[in-house]
N, CA, C and O atoms as a GROMACS GRO file, in nm:
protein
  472
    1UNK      N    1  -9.978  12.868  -3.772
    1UNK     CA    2  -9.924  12.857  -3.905
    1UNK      C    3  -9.941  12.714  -3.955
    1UNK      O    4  -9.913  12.620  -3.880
    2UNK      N    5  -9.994  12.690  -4.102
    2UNK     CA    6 -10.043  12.563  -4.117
    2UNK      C    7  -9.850  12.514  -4.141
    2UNK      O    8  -9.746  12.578  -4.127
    3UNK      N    9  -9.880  12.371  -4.181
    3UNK     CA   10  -9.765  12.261  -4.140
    3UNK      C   11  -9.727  12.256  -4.326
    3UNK      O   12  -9.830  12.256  -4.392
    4UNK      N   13  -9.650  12.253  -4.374
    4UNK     CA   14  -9.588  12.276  -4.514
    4UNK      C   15  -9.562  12.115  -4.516
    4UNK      O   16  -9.473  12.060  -4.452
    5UNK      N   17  -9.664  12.042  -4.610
    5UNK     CA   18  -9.618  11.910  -4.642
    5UNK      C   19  -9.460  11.859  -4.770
    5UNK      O   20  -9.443  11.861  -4.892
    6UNK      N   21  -9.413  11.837  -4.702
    6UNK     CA   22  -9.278  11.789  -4.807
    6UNK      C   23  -9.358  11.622  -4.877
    6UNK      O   24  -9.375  11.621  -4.999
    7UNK      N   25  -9.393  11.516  -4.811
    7UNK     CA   26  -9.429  11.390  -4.898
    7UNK      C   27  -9.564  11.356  -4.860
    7UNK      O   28  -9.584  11.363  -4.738
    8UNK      N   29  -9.659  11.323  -4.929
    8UNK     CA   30  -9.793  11.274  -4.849
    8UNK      C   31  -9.838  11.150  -5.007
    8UNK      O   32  -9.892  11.164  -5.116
    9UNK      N   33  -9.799  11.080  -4.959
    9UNK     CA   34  -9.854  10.958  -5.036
    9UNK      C   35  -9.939  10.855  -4.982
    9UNK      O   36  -9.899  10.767  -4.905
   10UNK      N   37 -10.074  10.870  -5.031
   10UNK     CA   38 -10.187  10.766  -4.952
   10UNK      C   39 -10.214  10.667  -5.115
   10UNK      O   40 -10.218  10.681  -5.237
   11UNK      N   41 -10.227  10.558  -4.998
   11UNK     CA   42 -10.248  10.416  -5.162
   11UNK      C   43 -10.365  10.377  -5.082
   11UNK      O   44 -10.363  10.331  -4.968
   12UNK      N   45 -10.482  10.403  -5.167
   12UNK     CA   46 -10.627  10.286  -5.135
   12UNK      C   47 -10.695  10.361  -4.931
   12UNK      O   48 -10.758  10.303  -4.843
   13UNK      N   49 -10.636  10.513  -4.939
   13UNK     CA   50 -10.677  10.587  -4.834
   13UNK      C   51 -10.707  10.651  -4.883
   13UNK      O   52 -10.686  10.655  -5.004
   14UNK      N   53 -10.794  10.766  -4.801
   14UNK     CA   54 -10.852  10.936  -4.789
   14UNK      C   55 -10.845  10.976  -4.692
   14UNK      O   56 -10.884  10.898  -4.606
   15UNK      N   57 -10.797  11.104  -4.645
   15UNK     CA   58 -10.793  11.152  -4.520
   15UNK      C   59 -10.928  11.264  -4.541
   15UNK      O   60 -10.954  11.325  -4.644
   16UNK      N   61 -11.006  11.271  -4.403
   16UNK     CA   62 -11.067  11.385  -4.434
   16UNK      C   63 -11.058  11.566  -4.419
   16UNK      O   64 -11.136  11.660  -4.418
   17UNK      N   65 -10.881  11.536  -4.405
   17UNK     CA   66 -10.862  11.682  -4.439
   17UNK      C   67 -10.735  11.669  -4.463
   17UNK      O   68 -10.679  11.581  -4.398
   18UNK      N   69 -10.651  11.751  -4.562
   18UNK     CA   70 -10.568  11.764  -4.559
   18UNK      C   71 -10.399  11.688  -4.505
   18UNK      O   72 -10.312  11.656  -4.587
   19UNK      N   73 -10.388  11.673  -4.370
   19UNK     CA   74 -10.286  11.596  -4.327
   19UNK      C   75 -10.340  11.545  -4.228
   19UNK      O   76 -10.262  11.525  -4.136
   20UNK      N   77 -10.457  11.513  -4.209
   20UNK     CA   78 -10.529  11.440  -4.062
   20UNK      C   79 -10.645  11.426  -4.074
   20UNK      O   80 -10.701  11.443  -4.183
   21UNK      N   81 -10.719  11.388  -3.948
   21UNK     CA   82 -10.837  11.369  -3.943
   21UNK      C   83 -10.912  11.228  -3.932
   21UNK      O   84 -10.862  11.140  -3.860
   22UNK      N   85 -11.026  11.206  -4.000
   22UNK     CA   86 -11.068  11.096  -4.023
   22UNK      C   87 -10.971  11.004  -4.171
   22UNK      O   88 -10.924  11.049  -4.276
   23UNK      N   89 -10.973  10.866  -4.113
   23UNK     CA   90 -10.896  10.794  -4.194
   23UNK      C   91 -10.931  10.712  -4.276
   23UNK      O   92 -10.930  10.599  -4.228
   24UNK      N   93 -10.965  10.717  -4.389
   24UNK     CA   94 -11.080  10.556  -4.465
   24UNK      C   95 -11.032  10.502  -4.607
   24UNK      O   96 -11.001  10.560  -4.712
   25UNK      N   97 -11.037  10.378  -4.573
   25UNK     CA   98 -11.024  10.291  -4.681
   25UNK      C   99 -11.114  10.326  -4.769
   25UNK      O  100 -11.234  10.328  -4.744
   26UNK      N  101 -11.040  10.372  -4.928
   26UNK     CA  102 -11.079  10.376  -5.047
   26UNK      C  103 -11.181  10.273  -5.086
   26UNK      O  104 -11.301  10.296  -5.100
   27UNK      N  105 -11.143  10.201  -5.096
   27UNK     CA  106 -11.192  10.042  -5.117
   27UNK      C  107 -11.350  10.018  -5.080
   27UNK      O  108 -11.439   9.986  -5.159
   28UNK      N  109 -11.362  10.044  -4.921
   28UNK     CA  110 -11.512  10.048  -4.875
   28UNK      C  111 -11.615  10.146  -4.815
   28UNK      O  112 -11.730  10.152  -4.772
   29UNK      N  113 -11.478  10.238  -4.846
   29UNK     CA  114 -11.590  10.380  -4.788
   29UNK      C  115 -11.557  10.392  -4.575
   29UNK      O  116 -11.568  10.490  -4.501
   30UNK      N  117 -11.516  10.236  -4.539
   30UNK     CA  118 -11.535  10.253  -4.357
   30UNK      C  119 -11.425  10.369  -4.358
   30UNK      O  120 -11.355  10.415  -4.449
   31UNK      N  121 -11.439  10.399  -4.226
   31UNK     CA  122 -11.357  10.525  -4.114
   31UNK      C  123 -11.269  10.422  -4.072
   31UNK      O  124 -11.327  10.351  -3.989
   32UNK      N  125 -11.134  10.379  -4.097
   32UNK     CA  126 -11.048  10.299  -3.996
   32UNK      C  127 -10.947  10.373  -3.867
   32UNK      O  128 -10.874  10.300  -3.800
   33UNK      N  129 -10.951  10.484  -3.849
   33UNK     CA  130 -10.868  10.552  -3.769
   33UNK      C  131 -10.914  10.710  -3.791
   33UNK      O  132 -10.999  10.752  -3.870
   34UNK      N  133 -10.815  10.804  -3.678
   34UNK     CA  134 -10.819  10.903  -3.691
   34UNK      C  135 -10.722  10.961  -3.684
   34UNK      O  136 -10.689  10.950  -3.566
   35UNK      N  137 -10.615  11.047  -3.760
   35UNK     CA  138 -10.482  11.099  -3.756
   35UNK      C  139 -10.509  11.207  -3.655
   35UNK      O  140 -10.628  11.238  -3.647
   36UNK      N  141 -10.430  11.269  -3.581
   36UNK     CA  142 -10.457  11.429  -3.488
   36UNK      C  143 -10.355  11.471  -3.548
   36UNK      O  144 -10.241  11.424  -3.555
   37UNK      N  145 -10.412  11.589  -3.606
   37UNK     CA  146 -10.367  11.700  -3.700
   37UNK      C  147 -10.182  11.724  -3.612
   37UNK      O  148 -10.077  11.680  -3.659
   38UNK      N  149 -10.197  11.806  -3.478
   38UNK     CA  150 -10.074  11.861  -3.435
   38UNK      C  151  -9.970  11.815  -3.358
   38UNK      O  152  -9.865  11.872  -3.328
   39UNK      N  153 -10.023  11.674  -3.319
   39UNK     CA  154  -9.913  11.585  -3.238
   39UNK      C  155  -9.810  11.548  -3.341
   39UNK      O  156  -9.695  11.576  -3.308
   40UNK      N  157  -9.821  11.504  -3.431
   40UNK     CA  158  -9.744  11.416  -3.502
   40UNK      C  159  -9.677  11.469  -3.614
   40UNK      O  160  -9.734  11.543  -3.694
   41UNK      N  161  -9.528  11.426  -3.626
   41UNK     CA  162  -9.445  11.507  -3.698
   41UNK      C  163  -9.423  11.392  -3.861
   41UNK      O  164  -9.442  11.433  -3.976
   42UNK      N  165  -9.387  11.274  -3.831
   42UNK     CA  166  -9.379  11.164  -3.951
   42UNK      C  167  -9.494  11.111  -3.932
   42UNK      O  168  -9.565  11.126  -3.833
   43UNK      N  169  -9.520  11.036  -4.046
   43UNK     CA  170  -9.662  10.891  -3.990
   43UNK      C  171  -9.641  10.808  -4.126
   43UNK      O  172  -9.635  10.856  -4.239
   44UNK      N  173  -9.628  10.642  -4.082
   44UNK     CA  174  -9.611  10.573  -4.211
   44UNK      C  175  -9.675  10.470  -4.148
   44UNK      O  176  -9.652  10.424  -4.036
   45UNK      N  177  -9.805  10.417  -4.275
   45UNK     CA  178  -9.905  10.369  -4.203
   45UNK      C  179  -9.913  10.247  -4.302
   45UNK      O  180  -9.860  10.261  -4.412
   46UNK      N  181  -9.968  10.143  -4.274
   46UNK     CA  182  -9.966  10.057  -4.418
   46UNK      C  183 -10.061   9.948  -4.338
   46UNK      O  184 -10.025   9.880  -4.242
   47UNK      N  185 -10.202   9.947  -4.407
   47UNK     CA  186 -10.305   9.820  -4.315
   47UNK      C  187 -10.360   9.717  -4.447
   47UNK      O  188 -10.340   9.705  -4.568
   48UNK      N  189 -10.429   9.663  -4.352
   48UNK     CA  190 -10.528   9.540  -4.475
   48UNK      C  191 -10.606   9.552  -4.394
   48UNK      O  192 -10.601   9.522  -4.274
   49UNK      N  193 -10.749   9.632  -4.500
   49UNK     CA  194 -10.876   9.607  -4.384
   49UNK      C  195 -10.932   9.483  -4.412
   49UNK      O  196 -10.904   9.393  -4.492
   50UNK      N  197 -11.036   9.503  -4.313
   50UNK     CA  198 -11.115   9.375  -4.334
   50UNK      C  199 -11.188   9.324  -4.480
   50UNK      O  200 -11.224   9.211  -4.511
   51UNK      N  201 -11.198   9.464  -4.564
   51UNK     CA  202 -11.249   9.459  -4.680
   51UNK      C  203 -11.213   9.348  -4.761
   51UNK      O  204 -11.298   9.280  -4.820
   52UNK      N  205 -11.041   9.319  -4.768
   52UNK     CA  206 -10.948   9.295  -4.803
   52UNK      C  207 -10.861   9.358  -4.929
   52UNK      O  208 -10.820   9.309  -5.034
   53UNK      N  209 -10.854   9.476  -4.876
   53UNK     CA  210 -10.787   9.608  -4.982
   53UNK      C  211 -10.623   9.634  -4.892
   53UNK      O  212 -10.619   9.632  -4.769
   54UNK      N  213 -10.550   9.647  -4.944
   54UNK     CA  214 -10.440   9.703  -4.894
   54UNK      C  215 -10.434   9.872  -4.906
   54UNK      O  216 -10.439   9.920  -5.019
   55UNK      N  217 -10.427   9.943  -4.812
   55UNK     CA  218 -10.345  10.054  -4.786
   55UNK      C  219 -10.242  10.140  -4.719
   55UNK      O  220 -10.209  10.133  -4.600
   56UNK      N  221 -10.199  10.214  -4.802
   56UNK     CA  222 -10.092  10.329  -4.687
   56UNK      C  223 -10.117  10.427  -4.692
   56UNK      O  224 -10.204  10.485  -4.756
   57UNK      N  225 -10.004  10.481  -4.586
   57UNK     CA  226 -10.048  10.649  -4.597
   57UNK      C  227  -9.898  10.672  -4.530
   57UNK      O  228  -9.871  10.606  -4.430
   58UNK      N  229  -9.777  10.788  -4.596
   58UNK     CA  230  -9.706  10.837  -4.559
   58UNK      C  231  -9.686  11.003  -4.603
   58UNK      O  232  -9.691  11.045  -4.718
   59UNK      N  233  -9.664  11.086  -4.477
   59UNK     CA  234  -9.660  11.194  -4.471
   59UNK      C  235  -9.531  11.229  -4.388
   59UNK      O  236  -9.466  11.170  -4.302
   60UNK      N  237  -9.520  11.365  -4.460
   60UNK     CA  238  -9.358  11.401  -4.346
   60UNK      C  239  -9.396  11.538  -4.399
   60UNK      O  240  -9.484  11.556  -4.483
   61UNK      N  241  -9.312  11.644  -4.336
   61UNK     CA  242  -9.338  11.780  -4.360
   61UNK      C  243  -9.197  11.840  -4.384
   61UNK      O  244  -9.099  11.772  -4.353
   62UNK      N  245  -9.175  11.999  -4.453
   62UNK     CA  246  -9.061  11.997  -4.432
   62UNK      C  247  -8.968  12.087  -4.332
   62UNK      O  248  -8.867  12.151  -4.359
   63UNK      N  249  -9.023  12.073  -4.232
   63UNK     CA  250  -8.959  12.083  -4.121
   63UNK      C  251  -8.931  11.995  -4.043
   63UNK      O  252  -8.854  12.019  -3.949
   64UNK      N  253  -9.003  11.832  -4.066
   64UNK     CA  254  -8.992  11.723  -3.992
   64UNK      C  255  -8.844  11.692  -3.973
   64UNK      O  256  -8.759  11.708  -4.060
   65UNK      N  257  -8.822  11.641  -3.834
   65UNK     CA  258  -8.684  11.570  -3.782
   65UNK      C  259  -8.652  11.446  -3.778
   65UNK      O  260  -8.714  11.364  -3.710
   66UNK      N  261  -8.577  11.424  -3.833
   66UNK     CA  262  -8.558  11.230  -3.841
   66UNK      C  263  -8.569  11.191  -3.615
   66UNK      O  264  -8.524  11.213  -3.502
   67UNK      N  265  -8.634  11.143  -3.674
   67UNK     CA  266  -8.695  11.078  -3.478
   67UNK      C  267  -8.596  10.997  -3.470
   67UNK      O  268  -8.523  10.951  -3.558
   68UNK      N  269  -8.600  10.977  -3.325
   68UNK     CA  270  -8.509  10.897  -3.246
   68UNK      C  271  -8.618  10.750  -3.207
   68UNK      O  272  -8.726  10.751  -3.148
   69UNK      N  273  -8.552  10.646  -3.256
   69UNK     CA  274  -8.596  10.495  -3.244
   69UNK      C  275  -8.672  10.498  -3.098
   69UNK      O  276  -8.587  10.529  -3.014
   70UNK      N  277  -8.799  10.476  -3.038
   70UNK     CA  278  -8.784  10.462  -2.907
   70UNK      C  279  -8.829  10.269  -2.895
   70UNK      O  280  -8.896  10.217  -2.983
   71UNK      N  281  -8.783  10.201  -2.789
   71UNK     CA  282  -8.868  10.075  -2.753
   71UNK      C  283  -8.990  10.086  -2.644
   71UNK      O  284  -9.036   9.985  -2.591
   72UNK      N  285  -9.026  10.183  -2.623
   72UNK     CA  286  -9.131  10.232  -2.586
   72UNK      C  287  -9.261  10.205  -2.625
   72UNK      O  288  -9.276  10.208  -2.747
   73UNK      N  289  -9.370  10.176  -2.555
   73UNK     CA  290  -9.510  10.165  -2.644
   73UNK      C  291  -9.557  10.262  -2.604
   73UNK      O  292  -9.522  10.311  -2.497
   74UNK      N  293  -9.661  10.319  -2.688
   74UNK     CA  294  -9.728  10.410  -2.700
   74UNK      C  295  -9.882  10.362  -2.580
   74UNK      O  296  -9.936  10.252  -2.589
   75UNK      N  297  -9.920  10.453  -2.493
   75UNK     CA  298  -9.985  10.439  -2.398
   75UNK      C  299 -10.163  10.463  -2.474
   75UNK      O  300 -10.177  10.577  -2.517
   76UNK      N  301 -10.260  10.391  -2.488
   76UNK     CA  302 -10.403  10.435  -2.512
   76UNK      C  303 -10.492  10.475  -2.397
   76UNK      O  304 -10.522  10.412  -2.296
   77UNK      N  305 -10.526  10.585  -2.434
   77UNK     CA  306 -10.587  10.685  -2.363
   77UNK      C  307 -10.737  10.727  -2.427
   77UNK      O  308 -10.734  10.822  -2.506
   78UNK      N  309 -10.882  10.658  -2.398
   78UNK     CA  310 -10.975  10.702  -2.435
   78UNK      C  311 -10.933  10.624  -2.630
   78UNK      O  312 -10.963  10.678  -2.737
   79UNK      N  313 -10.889  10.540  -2.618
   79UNK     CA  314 -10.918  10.491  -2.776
   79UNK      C  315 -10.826  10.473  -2.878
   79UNK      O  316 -10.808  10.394  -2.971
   80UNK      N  317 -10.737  10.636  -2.801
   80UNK     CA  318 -10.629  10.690  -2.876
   80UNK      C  319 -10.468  10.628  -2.803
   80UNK      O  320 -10.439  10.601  -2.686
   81UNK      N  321 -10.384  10.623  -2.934
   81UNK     CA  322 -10.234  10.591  -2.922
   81UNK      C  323 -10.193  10.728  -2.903
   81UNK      O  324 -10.223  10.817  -2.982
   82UNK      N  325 -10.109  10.749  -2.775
   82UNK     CA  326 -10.045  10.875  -2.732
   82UNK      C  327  -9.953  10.862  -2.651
   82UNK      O  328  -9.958  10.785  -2.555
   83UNK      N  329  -9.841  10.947  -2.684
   83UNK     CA  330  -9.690  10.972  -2.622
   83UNK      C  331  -9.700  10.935  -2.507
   83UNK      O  332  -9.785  10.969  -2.424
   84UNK      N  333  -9.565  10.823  -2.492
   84UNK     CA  334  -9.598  10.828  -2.295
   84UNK      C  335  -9.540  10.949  -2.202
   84UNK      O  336  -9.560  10.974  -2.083
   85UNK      N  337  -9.463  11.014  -2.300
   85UNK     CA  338  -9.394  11.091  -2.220
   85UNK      C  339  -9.470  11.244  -2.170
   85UNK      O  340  -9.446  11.330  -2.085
   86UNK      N  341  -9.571  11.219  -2.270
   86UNK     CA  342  -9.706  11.415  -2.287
   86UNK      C  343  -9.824  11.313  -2.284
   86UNK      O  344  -9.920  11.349  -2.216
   87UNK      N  345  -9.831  11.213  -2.334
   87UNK     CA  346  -9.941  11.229  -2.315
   87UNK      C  347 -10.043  11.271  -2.458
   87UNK      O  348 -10.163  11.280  -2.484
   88UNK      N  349  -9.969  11.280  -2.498
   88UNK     CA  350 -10.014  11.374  -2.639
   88UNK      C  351 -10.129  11.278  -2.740
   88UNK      O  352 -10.078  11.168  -2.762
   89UNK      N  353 -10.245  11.290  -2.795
   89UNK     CA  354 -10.276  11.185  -2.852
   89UNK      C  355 -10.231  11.213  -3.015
   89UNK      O  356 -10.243  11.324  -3.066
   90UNK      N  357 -10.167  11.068  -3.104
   90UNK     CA  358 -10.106  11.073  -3.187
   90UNK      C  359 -10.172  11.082  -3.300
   90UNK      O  360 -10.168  11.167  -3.389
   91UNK      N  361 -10.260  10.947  -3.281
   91UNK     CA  362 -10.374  10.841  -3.358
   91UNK      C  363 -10.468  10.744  -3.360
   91UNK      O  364 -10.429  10.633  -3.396
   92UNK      N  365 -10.543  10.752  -3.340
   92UNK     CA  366 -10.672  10.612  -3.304
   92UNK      C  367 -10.666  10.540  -3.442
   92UNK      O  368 -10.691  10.609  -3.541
   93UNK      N  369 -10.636  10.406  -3.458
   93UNK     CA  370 -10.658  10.270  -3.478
   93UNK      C  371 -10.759  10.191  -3.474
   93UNK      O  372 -10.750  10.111  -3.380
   94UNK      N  373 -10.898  10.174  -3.569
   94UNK     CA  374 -10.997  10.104  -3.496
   94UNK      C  375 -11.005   9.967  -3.544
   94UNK      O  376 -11.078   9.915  -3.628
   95UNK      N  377 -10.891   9.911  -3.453
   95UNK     CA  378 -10.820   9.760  -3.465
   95UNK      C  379 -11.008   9.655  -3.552
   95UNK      O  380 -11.028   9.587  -3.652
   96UNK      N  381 -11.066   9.687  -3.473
   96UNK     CA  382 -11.201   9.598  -3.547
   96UNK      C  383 -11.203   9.590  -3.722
   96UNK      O  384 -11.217   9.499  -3.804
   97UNK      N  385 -11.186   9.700  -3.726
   97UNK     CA  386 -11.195   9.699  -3.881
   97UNK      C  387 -11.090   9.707  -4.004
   97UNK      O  388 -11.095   9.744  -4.121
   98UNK      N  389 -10.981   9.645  -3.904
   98UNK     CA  390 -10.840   9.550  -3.996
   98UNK      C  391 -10.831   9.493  -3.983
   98UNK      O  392 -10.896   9.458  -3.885
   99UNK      N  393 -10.734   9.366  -4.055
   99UNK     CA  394 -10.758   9.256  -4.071
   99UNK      C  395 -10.553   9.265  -3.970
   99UNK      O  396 -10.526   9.203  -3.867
  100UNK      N  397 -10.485   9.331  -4.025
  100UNK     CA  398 -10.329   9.324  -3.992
  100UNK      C  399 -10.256   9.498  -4.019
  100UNK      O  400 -10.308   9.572  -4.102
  101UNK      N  401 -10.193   9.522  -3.978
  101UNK     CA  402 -10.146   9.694  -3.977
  101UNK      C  403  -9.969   9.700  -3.929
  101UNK      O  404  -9.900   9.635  -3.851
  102UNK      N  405  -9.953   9.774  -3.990
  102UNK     CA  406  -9.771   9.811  -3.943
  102UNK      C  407  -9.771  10.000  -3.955
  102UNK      O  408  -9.783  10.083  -4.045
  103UNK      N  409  -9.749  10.004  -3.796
  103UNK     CA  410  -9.747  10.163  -3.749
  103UNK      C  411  -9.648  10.229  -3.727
  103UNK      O  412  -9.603  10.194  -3.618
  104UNK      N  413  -9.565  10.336  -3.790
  104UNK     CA  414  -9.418  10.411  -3.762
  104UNK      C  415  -9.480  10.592  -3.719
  104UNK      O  416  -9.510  10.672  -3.807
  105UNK      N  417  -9.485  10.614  -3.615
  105UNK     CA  418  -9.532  10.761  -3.610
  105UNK      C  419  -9.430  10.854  -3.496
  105UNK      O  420  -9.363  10.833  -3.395
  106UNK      N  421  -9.461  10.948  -3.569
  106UNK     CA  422  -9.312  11.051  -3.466
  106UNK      C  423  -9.370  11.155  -3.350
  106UNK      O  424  -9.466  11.222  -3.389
  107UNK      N  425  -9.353  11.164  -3.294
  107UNK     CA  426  -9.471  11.261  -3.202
  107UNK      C  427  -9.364  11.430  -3.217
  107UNK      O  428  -9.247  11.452  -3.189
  108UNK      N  429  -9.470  11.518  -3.271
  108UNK     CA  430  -9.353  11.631  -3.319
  108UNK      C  431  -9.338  11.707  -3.138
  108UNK      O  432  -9.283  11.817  -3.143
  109UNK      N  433  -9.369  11.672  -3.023
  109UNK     CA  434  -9.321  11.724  -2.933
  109UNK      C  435  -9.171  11.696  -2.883
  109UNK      O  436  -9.075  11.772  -2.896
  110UNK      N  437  -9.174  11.544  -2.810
  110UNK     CA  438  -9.032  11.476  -2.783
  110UNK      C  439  -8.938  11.396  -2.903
  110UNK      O  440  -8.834  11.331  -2.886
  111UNK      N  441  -9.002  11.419  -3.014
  111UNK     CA  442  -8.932  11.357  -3.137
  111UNK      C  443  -8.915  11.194  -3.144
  111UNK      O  444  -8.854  11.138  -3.234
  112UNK      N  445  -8.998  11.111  -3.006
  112UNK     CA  446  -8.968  11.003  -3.051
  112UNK      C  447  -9.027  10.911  -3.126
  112UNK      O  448  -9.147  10.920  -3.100
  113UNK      N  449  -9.006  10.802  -3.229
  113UNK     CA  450  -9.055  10.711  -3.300
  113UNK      C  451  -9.135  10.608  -3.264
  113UNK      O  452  -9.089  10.509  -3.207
  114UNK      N  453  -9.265  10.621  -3.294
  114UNK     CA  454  -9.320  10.454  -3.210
  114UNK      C  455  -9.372  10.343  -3.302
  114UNK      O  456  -9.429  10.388  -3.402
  115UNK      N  457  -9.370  10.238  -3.296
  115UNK     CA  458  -9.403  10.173  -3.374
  115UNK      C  459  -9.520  10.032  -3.312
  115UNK      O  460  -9.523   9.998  -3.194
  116UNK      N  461  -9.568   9.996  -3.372
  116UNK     CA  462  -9.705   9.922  -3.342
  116UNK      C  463  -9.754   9.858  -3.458
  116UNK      O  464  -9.727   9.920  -3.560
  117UNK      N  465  -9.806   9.771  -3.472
  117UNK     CA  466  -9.829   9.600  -3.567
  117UNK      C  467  -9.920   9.520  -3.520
  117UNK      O  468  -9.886   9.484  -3.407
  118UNK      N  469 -10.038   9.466  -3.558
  118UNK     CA  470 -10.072   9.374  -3.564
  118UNK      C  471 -10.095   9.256  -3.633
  118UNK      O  472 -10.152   9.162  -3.578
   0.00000   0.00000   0.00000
């Protein structure tokens, strides 16, 4: 059953589908990340690529659960940011082609919040 979006506001992004996928700055056309469609329950994303364009991207659904804060980091696995607790992959980041980034994402399995910045 597809995922019923309640908010999806992207500034100076495109996703290439719907609520996931490939991630790219408006601005220059690059691929900066990749969302995975079914891990992830919130995602609030906000970068400066290298271009020097600012963007975000926030989505929530409406079944999403307000997450629980974790101080946890998110473990990379093959590229990707994924749950330490599954394992789950969340989102790939392709740190090269930002300049600075602030990451809030919910993993819709264990509900917890992770956050990540450069």
């Amino acid at each position: 059953m597809a995922k019923e979006i309640k908010n999806k506001n992207l500034t100076n992004t495109r996703l290439a589908n719907n609520y996931g996928g490939w991630i790219y700055c408006d601005a220059c056309g690059e691929n900066i990340g990749n969302l995975c469609y079914q891990t992830y329950d919130k995602v609030n994303f906000k970068y400066e690529c290298k271009c020097g364009a600012c963007g975000s991207m926030e989505i929530d659904f409406l079944d999403s659960a307000d997450g629980s804060q974790t101080e946890e980091e998110m473990v990379t696995i093959k590229n990707r940011l994924c749950c330490p607790k599954d394992s789950e992959p969340l989102i790939t980041i392709l740190d090269k082609k930002l300049s600075a980034y602030d990451l809030e994402i919910t993993c819709k399995v264990c509900g917890s919040t992770y956050k990540k910045n450069k």
